Tab-separated table of C-alpha atoms and ligand atoms in Angstrom:
chain	number	residue	atom	x	y	z
F	530	MET	CA	78.239	119.165	114.622
F	531	LYS	CA	80.808	119.458	117.662
F	532	ILE	CA	82.290	116.965	119.016
F	533	THR	CA	81.417	117.146	123.105
F	534	GLU	CA	83.145	114.302	125.013
F	535	VAL	CA	86.123	111.634	123.871
F	536	GLU	CA	84.795	108.996	126.141
F	537	ALA	CA	88.071	105.456	126.343
F	538	ILE	CA	86.303	102.392	128.108
F	539	PRO	CA	88.581	99.785	129.018
F	540	ILE	CA	87.390	96.392	128.749
F	541	ASN	CA	88.346	92.587	129.413
F	542	VAL	CA	86.663	90.447	128.020
F	543	PRO	CA	88.204	86.871	128.022
F	544	LEU	CA	88.344	84.334	125.160
F	545	LYS	CA	85.859	81.277	125.078
F	546	SER	CA	86.869	78.534	126.594
F	547	GLY	CA	88.772	75.282	124.287
F	548	LEU	CA	89.415	78.327	121.644
F	549	THR	CA	92.383	80.361	123.506
F	550	THR	CA	94.976	80.935	120.635
F	551	LYS	CA	98.572	80.191	120.815
F	552	THR	CA	101.400	81.754	118.484
F	553	ALA	CA	104.744	82.484	118.044
F	554	HIS	CA	104.762	85.387	119.920
F	555	GLY	CA	102.815	83.508	122.747
F	556	GLU	CA	98.772	82.709	124.296
F	557	HIS	CA	96.349	84.583	123.436
F	558	ILE	CA	93.822	84.292	127.054
F	559	ASP	CA	91.936	87.307	127.445
F	560	SER	CA	91.835	90.633	125.086
F	561	PRO	CA	92.068	93.814	127.617
F	562	TYR	CA	90.839	96.257	124.902
F	563	VAL	CA	89.732	99.926	124.636
F	564	LEU	CA	86.224	100.536	123.725
F	565	VAL	CA	85.342	104.422	122.220
F	566	ARG	CA	82.689	106.180	122.374
F	567	ILE	CA	83.107	109.833	120.621
F	568	HIS	CA	79.843	112.166	121.483
F	569	THR	CA	78.519	114.935	119.359
F	570	ASP	CA	76.437	118.064	120.302
F	571	SER	CA	73.954	116.112	117.809
F	572	GLY	CA	73.252	113.555	119.787
F	573	LEU	CA	75.135	111.052	117.469
F	574	GLN	CA	77.966	108.905	118.916
F	575	GLY	CA	80.824	106.954	116.867
F	576	LEU	CA	81.675	104.190	117.960
F	577	GLY	CA	85.312	102.469	118.036
F	578	GLU	CA	87.265	99.756	119.369
F	579	ALA	CA	91.649	99.483	119.873
F	580	THR	CA	92.556	95.964	120.508
F	581	VAL	CA	95.604	96.549	121.895
F	582	ALA	CA	98.648	94.199	122.834
F	583	PRO	CA	102.150	95.439	124.118
F	584	ARG	CA	103.713	92.280	122.177
F	585	TRP	CA	101.854	93.237	119.129
F	586	SER	CA	102.745	97.216	119.248
F	587	GLY	CA	104.068	98.457	122.483
F	588	GLU	CA	100.498	99.610	123.516
F	589	THR	CA	98.886	99.079	126.327
F	590	SER	CA	94.675	99.475	127.756
F	591	GLN	CA	96.436	101.710	130.080
F	592	SER	CA	98.550	103.583	127.505
F	593	THR	CA	95.360	104.013	125.609
F	594	VAL	CA	93.367	105.196	127.679
F	595	GLY	CA	96.152	107.644	129.127
F	596	ALA	CA	96.813	108.908	125.262
F	597	ILE	CA	93.097	109.545	125.210
F	598	GLU	CA	92.063	111.616	127.726
F	599	GLU	CA	95.080	113.687	128.456
F	600	LEU	CA	96.436	113.714	124.833
F	601	ILE	CA	93.618	112.804	122.027
F	602	ALA	CA	90.504	114.120	123.518
F	603	PRO	CA	91.379	117.345	124.429
F	604	LEU	CA	92.589	118.477	120.557
F	605	LEU	CA	89.183	116.621	119.230
F	606	VAL	CA	86.991	118.399	121.875
F	607	GLY	CA	85.062	121.204	120.773
F	608	ARG	CA	85.502	120.372	116.778
F	609	ASP	CA	83.576	119.020	113.791
F	610	PRO	CA	84.154	115.553	113.612
F	611	LEU	CA	83.260	114.950	109.865
F	612	ARG	CA	86.911	117.057	109.615
F	613	ARG	CA	88.349	113.262	109.920
F	614	ASN	CA	91.920	114.525	107.923
F	615	ALA	CA	92.104	116.975	109.850
F	616	LEU	CA	91.579	115.179	113.142
F	617	CYS	CA	93.611	112.985	112.092
F	618	GLY	CA	96.586	115.091	110.947
F	619	LEU	CA	96.333	116.766	114.662
F	620	MET	CA	96.198	113.505	116.462
F	621	HIS	CA	99.602	112.163	114.556
F	622	ARG	CA	101.248	115.283	115.306
F	623	ALA	CA	100.341	114.799	118.790
F	624	LEU	CA	101.538	110.963	119.129
F	625	THR	CA	103.762	108.784	117.620
F	626	GLY	CA	103.185	105.263	116.804
F	627	ASN	CA	100.611	104.151	119.342
F	628	SER	CA	98.377	102.660	115.906
F	629	PHE	CA	95.618	100.986	117.770
F	630	THR	CA	95.284	103.513	119.924
F	631	LYS	CA	94.628	106.245	116.749
F	632	SER	CA	92.594	102.992	114.844
F	633	ALA	CA	89.870	103.553	117.672
F	634	ILE	CA	89.896	107.321	116.931
F	635	GLU	CA	89.618	107.182	113.021
F	636	MET	CA	87.550	104.279	113.594
F	637	ALA	CA	84.772	106.612	115.682
F	638	LEU	CA	84.979	109.509	113.107
F	639	TRP	CA	84.220	107.249	109.782
F	640	ASP	CA	80.756	105.908	112.119
F	641	LEU	CA	79.864	109.298	113.243
F	642	GLN	CA	80.423	110.540	109.450
F	643	GLY	CA	78.378	107.396	108.122
F	644	LYS	CA	75.501	108.239	110.549
F	645	ALA	CA	75.390	111.482	109.693
F	646	LEU	CA	74.802	111.155	105.488
F	647	ASN	CA	72.792	107.913	106.976
F	648	CYS	CA	75.397	106.092	105.002
F	649	PRO	CA	77.270	102.960	105.938
F	650	VAL	CA	81.051	103.045	105.882
F	651	HIS	CA	81.430	100.276	102.901
F	652	GLU	CA	79.394	103.010	101.192
F	653	LEU	CA	81.662	105.425	102.089
F	654	LEU	CA	84.758	103.801	100.643
F	655	GLY	CA	83.347	104.084	96.920
F	656	GLY	CA	81.030	100.815	97.790
F	657	ALA	CA	80.507	96.989	98.490
F	658	VAL	CA	82.708	95.088	95.350
F	659	ARG	CA	81.565	92.129	96.808
F	660	GLY	CA	78.375	90.603	98.627
F	661	VAL	CA	79.866	88.748	100.562
F	662	ILE	CA	83.761	87.344	101.948
F	663	PRO	CA	85.414	84.460	102.498
F	664	MET	CA	86.899	83.734	105.696
F	665	LYS	CA	88.684	81.181	107.779
F	666	MET	CA	89.805	79.589	111.300
F	667	VAL	CA	92.634	79.923	113.055
F	668	VAL	CA	94.192	76.661	114.753
F	669	GLY	CA	96.401	77.427	117.562
F	670	ALA	CA	100.583	76.201	117.732
F	671	PHE	CA	99.222	73.368	120.140
F	672	PRO	CA	100.376	69.934	119.784
F	673	VAL	CA	98.754	68.265	116.987
F	674	ASP	CA	96.346	65.901	118.560
F	675	GLN	CA	94.759	69.562	120.523
F	676	ALA	CA	95.354	71.142	117.062
F	677	LEU	CA	93.474	68.681	115.179
F	678	SER	CA	90.041	68.894	117.734
F	679	LEU	CA	90.339	72.381	116.411
F	680	ALA	CA	90.322	71.899	112.994
F	681	GLU	CA	87.724	68.774	113.138
F	682	ARG	CA	85.646	71.375	115.572
F	683	PHE	CA	86.009	73.827	113.031
F	684	LEU	CA	85.379	72.007	109.436
F	685	ASP	CA	82.119	70.217	111.120
F	686	TRP	CA	80.688	73.525	111.875
F	687	GLY	CA	81.912	74.142	107.450
F	688	ALA	CA	85.119	75.840	107.444
F	689	LYS	CA	86.408	75.428	103.941
F	690	CYS	CA	89.526	77.156	104.980
F	691	LEU	CA	91.714	76.900	107.856
F	692	LYS	CA	94.805	79.146	108.909
F	693	VAL	CA	97.541	76.674	111.056
F	694	LYS	CA	100.114	78.893	113.793
F	695	VAL	CA	103.578	77.637	113.480
F	696	GLY	CA	106.981	79.111	114.393
F	697	LEU	CA	108.022	77.774	117.857
F	698	ASP	CA	109.558	74.059	116.916
F	699	PRO	CA	110.241	73.103	113.338
F	700	VAL	CA	109.107	69.073	114.422
F	701	GLU	CA	106.278	69.888	116.001
F	702	ASP	CA	105.160	72.823	113.552
F	703	LEU	CA	105.832	69.667	110.482
F	704	ALA	CA	103.327	67.461	112.445
F	705	ARG	CA	100.511	69.429	112.884
F	706	VAL	CA	100.551	71.071	109.249
F	707	ALA	CA	100.828	67.396	107.831
F	708	SER	CA	97.862	65.687	110.349
F	709	VAL	CA	95.765	69.155	109.377
F	710	ARG	CA	96.273	68.267	105.880
F	711	LYS	CA	94.977	65.155	106.164
F	712	LEU	CA	92.578	65.564	108.315
F	713	ALA	CA	90.910	68.239	106.300
F	714	GLY	CA	91.371	66.600	103.288
F	715	PRO	CA	92.541	68.099	99.392
F	716	ASP	CA	89.460	70.896	99.372
F	717	ILE	CA	89.595	71.715	101.626
F	718	LYS	CA	92.690	75.739	101.959
F	719	ILE	CA	95.627	75.874	104.094
F	720	GLY	CA	97.867	78.676	105.079
F	721	ILE	CA	100.041	78.848	108.056
F	722	ASP	CA	101.257	81.726	110.209
F	723	ALA	CA	104.582	81.855	111.800
F	724	ASN	CA	104.709	85.195	113.067
F	725	CYS	CA	108.237	85.966	112.776
F	726	GLY	CA	109.737	82.634	115.012
F	727	TRP	CA	111.459	80.857	112.527
F	728	SER	CA	115.161	81.798	111.222
F	729	LEU	CA	115.579	82.303	107.383
F	730	PRO	CA	117.460	78.542	107.659
F	731	GLU	CA	114.456	77.379	109.285
F	732	ALA	CA	111.570	78.637	106.740
F	733	ARG	CA	113.957	77.730	104.068
F	734	ASP	CA	113.824	73.814	105.095
F	735	MET	CA	110.139	74.159	106.634
F	736	LEU	CA	108.542	75.203	103.181
F	737	ASP	CA	110.078	73.078	101.381
F	738	ARG	CA	108.797	69.983	104.016
F	739	MET	CA	105.402	71.773	103.389
F	740	GLU	CA	104.832	72.061	100.067
F	741	PRO	CA	103.329	68.494	99.289
F	742	PHE	CA	100.612	69.812	101.496
F	743	ASP	CA	99.073	72.931	99.360
F	744	ILE	CA	99.586	75.327	101.486
F	745	LEU	CA	98.382	78.629	100.082
F	746	PHE	CA	100.510	81.153	102.148
F	747	ALA	CA	102.829	81.168	104.729
F	748	GLU	CA	102.798	84.216	106.745
F	749	GLN	CA	104.961	86.292	108.021
F	750	PRO	CA	107.593	82.891	108.212
F	751	ILE	CA	110.660	84.969	109.568
F	752	GLY	CA	111.338	87.847	111.892
F	753	ARG	CA	110.360	91.770	110.743
F	754	ASP	CA	113.118	93.789	109.628
F	755	GLN	CA	114.669	91.287	107.575
F	756	ALA	CA	113.237	92.022	104.146
F	757	TYR	CA	116.170	91.138	102.293
F	758	ASP	CA	116.124	87.948	104.217
F	759	MET	CA	112.513	87.457	103.485
F	760	ALA	CA	112.815	88.244	99.606
F	761	THR	CA	115.605	85.114	99.474
F	762	LEU	CA	112.966	82.843	101.373
F	763	ARG	CA	110.549	83.545	98.756
F	764	SER	CA	112.313	83.226	95.257
F	765	ALA	CA	113.255	79.559	97.282
F	766	SER	CA	109.806	78.312	97.372
F	767	LYS	CA	106.980	78.385	95.583
F	768	ILE	CA	104.679	78.787	98.691
F	769	PRO	CA	103.499	82.615	98.265
F	770	ILE	CA	104.870	84.845	100.846
F	771	MET	CA	102.527	86.758	102.848
F	772	ALA	CA	104.233	90.148	105.277
F	773	ASP	CA	101.738	90.740	108.845
F	774	GLU	CA	103.795	92.237	111.271
F	775	ASP	CA	106.202	93.296	108.988
F	776	VAL	CA	103.895	96.475	107.675
F	777	PHE	CA	102.357	98.945	109.821
F	778	THR	CA	103.223	101.443	107.948
F	779	ILE	CA	103.157	103.062	104.828
F	780	GLN	CA	106.688	103.341	104.583
F	781	ASP	CA	106.904	98.966	105.208
F	782	ALA	CA	104.980	98.570	102.704
F	783	SER	CA	107.030	100.647	100.497
F	784	ARG	CA	109.958	98.615	102.030
F	785	ILE	CA	108.864	95.245	101.218
F	786	ALA	CA	107.560	96.301	97.711
F	787	SER	CA	111.258	97.389	97.168
F	788	ALA	CA	112.792	94.309	98.087
F	789	HIS	CA	110.519	92.146	96.818
F	790	ALA	CA	110.051	90.605	99.893
F	791	ALA	CA	105.929	89.532	99.552
F	792	ASP	CA	103.641	88.185	97.274
F	793	ILE	CA	100.872	89.734	100.204
F	794	ILE	CA	101.137	92.162	102.612
F	795	SER	CA	98.191	91.390	105.088
F	796	VAL	CA	96.204	94.072	106.098
F	797	TYR	CA	93.746	95.387	108.655
F	798	PRO	CA	93.112	98.934	110.227
F	799	GLY	CA	94.375	98.750	113.773
F	800	LYS	CA	97.513	97.589	113.040
F	801	HIS	CA	97.891	100.934	110.368
F	802	GLY	CA	96.290	103.365	112.588
F	803	GLY	CA	93.137	103.315	110.554
F	804	ILE	CA	91.211	102.952	107.246
F	805	SER	CA	92.196	105.335	105.181
F	806	GLN	CA	96.124	104.232	105.535
F	807	THR	CA	94.870	100.444	104.933
F	808	LEU	CA	94.005	102.256	101.622
F	809	SER	CA	97.187	103.483	101.614
F	810	ILE	CA	99.169	100.265	102.358
F	811	VAL	CA	96.596	99.009	99.699
F	812	HIS	CA	97.688	101.330	97.162
F	813	ILE	CA	101.376	101.037	97.385
F	814	GLY	CA	100.788	97.482	97.432
F	815	ALA	CA	98.589	97.219	93.933
F	816	GLY	CA	101.627	99.080	92.475
F	817	ALA	CA	104.005	96.702	93.683
F	818	GLY	CA	101.883	93.792	92.145
F	819	MET	CA	101.452	92.303	95.251
F	820	VAL	CA	97.517	92.518	96.544
F	821	CYS	CA	96.009	91.833	100.330
F	822	HIS	CA	94.801	90.108	102.466
F	823	MET	CA	92.501	91.186	105.593
F	824	GLY	CA	94.439	89.558	109.159
F	825	SER	CA	93.553	90.520	112.233
F	826	ASN	CA	93.665	90.601	116.101
F	827	LEU	CA	91.564	89.009	117.245
F	828	GLU	CA	88.935	92.266	117.250
F	829	LEU	CA	85.025	92.412	118.858
F	830	GLY	CA	82.139	93.443	117.533
F	831	ILE	CA	83.162	97.381	116.948
F	832	ALA	CA	86.573	97.055	114.941
F	833	THR	CA	85.166	93.542	112.863
F	834	ALA	CA	82.784	95.655	111.441
F	835	ALA	CA	85.387	98.024	110.522
F	836	MET	CA	87.185	95.111	108.354
F	837	LEU	CA	83.658	93.896	106.682
F	838	HIS	CA	83.465	97.359	105.502
F	839	VAL	CA	87.060	97.846	104.569
F	840	ALA	CA	87.042	94.068	103.025
F	841	ALA	CA	83.216	94.831	101.363
F	842	ALA	CA	84.927	97.867	99.577
F	843	VAL	CA	88.625	96.857	98.469
F	844	PRO	CA	88.778	94.449	95.323
F	845	GLN	CA	92.798	94.295	95.885
F	846	ILE	CA	92.410	92.704	99.463
F	847	ASP	CA	91.771	89.716	97.032
F	848	SER	CA	88.976	87.496	99.734
F	849	GLU	CA	88.341	85.462	97.257
F	850	ARG	CA	91.942	83.886	96.485
F	851	TYR	CA	92.911	84.818	100.422
F	852	PRO	CA	89.798	84.677	102.409
F	853	GLY	CA	90.009	87.111	105.368
F	854	ASP	CA	90.505	86.198	109.589
F	855	LEU	CA	87.102	88.288	110.105
F	856	LEU	CA	86.683	85.592	113.115
F	857	GLY	CA	87.629	87.573	116.368
F	858	PRO	CA	84.114	87.804	117.428
F	859	LEU	CA	83.840	84.011	116.837
F	860	TYR	CA	86.511	83.252	119.622
F	861	HIS	CA	85.304	85.250	122.325
F	862	GLU	CA	82.802	85.370	125.476
F	863	ALA	CA	81.778	88.726	124.244
F	864	ASP	CA	80.828	91.414	121.206
F	865	MET	CA	79.931	94.172	123.157
F	866	ILE	CA	77.241	95.307	120.152
F	867	MET	CA	73.364	94.608	120.480
F	868	GLU	CA	73.133	92.179	117.124
F	869	SER	CA	76.356	89.871	116.641
F	870	LEU	CA	77.674	89.898	113.411
F	871	ASN	CA	76.849	87.903	110.781
F	872	LEU	CA	80.266	85.563	110.698
F	873	GLY	CA	81.185	82.442	109.002
F	874	PRO	CA	81.337	79.722	108.660
F	875	VAL	CA	82.680	80.189	104.671
F	876	VAL	CA	82.000	83.836	104.754
F	877	ALA	CA	80.864	87.031	106.646
F	878	THR	CA	78.227	89.195	105.369
F	879	VAL	CA	78.366	93.362	106.282
F	880	PRO	CA	76.118	95.135	107.739
F	881	GLU	CA	74.314	97.655	106.249
F	882	GLY	CA	73.014	100.206	108.913
F	883	PRO	CA	74.812	103.692	108.325
F	884	GLY	CA	77.898	104.276	109.781
F	885	LEU	CA	79.368	100.604	111.018
F	886	GLY	CA	76.516	99.714	111.365
F	887	VAL	CA	77.040	97.954	114.987
F	888	GLU	CA	75.600	99.542	118.338
F	889	LEU	CA	77.166	99.585	121.641
F	890	ASP	CA	75.321	97.066	123.864
F	891	MET	CA	75.676	98.895	127.366
F	892	ASP	CA	74.931	95.596	129.585
F	893	GLN	CA	77.733	93.886	127.988
F	894	VAL	CA	79.809	96.849	128.972
F	895	LYS	CA	78.529	96.912	132.845
F	896	ARG	CA	79.497	93.029	132.344
F	897	TRP	CA	82.889	93.309	131.048
F	898	ARG	CA	84.288	96.860	131.742
F	899	VAL	CA	87.505	96.941	133.804
J	673	MG	MG1	99.841	86.440	110.965
């Protein structure tokens, strides 16, 4: 089998009305992402998705299309797609950073391998260790009334775990978390995510004050690249600390591990440049006594499917303890795939077809293509 074309398809899908999100990084209203389709001379196609956000990784939809068309496609065309490690090596040598772009290409190569072997990606990864994957819904950092009506909507639907975004204004953050806990009652799991928004003294104070609200985890309470401060915070708080923005690469994971800066690493393929790198980070975490959590960048159908295969197959991504953010398609007007994934309210299910187990919906591509 030989690769004949690497196609980059820029799209822009809005979030559903009432489900736009707000974090310490800003508001997320629409998703200008890039879909990837790798064509081969066998007729098989591999699908990928780059959930690019400049505030997150420095990539944009246009930079992703440019990198694929100018740098990556010329390296891949004519080569055997089953030599994924070699192809990714070429890609890494030609282009530094750009993890979400690389992940989209790598994802499409996993999809192709699965289709060529008639095997779902989770089986290529060693097989499912869990039949279903516990998941949660996210309440943005909105004023209390708005946050409460969102939380109520998710709880009425049947959600058993919520993540509340904080990290903007400490007084409002505390009020938001306190009122969501009061509404949810004691049986709902609640974590918080500050997205780098607090200083160290603010974070110490906030975690102290939030302890009575039975907080499952505190995700990225302070800015990235402050591993020693995060270690200080961790030793002062009973709430488990999760590193998200701090861990893109295997070197980042090693740094967090050596500094004893976190209890949990939030992982997902896009942030790490692909599924293989995600596995490496999971193993670094395990070696340092940390567990992992499946995070998200509000993916659509293809990238969420990739996350589901990884979450199903990797025991150290402890979704039973820390339910995953397997939720992107639920927040968007479109998921770009023919048959929607089975997500929520309590668990997500991994698709069973070969490869990623999803098919591109060309009608949706026509509608949302840029
Ligand atoms: Mg996060």
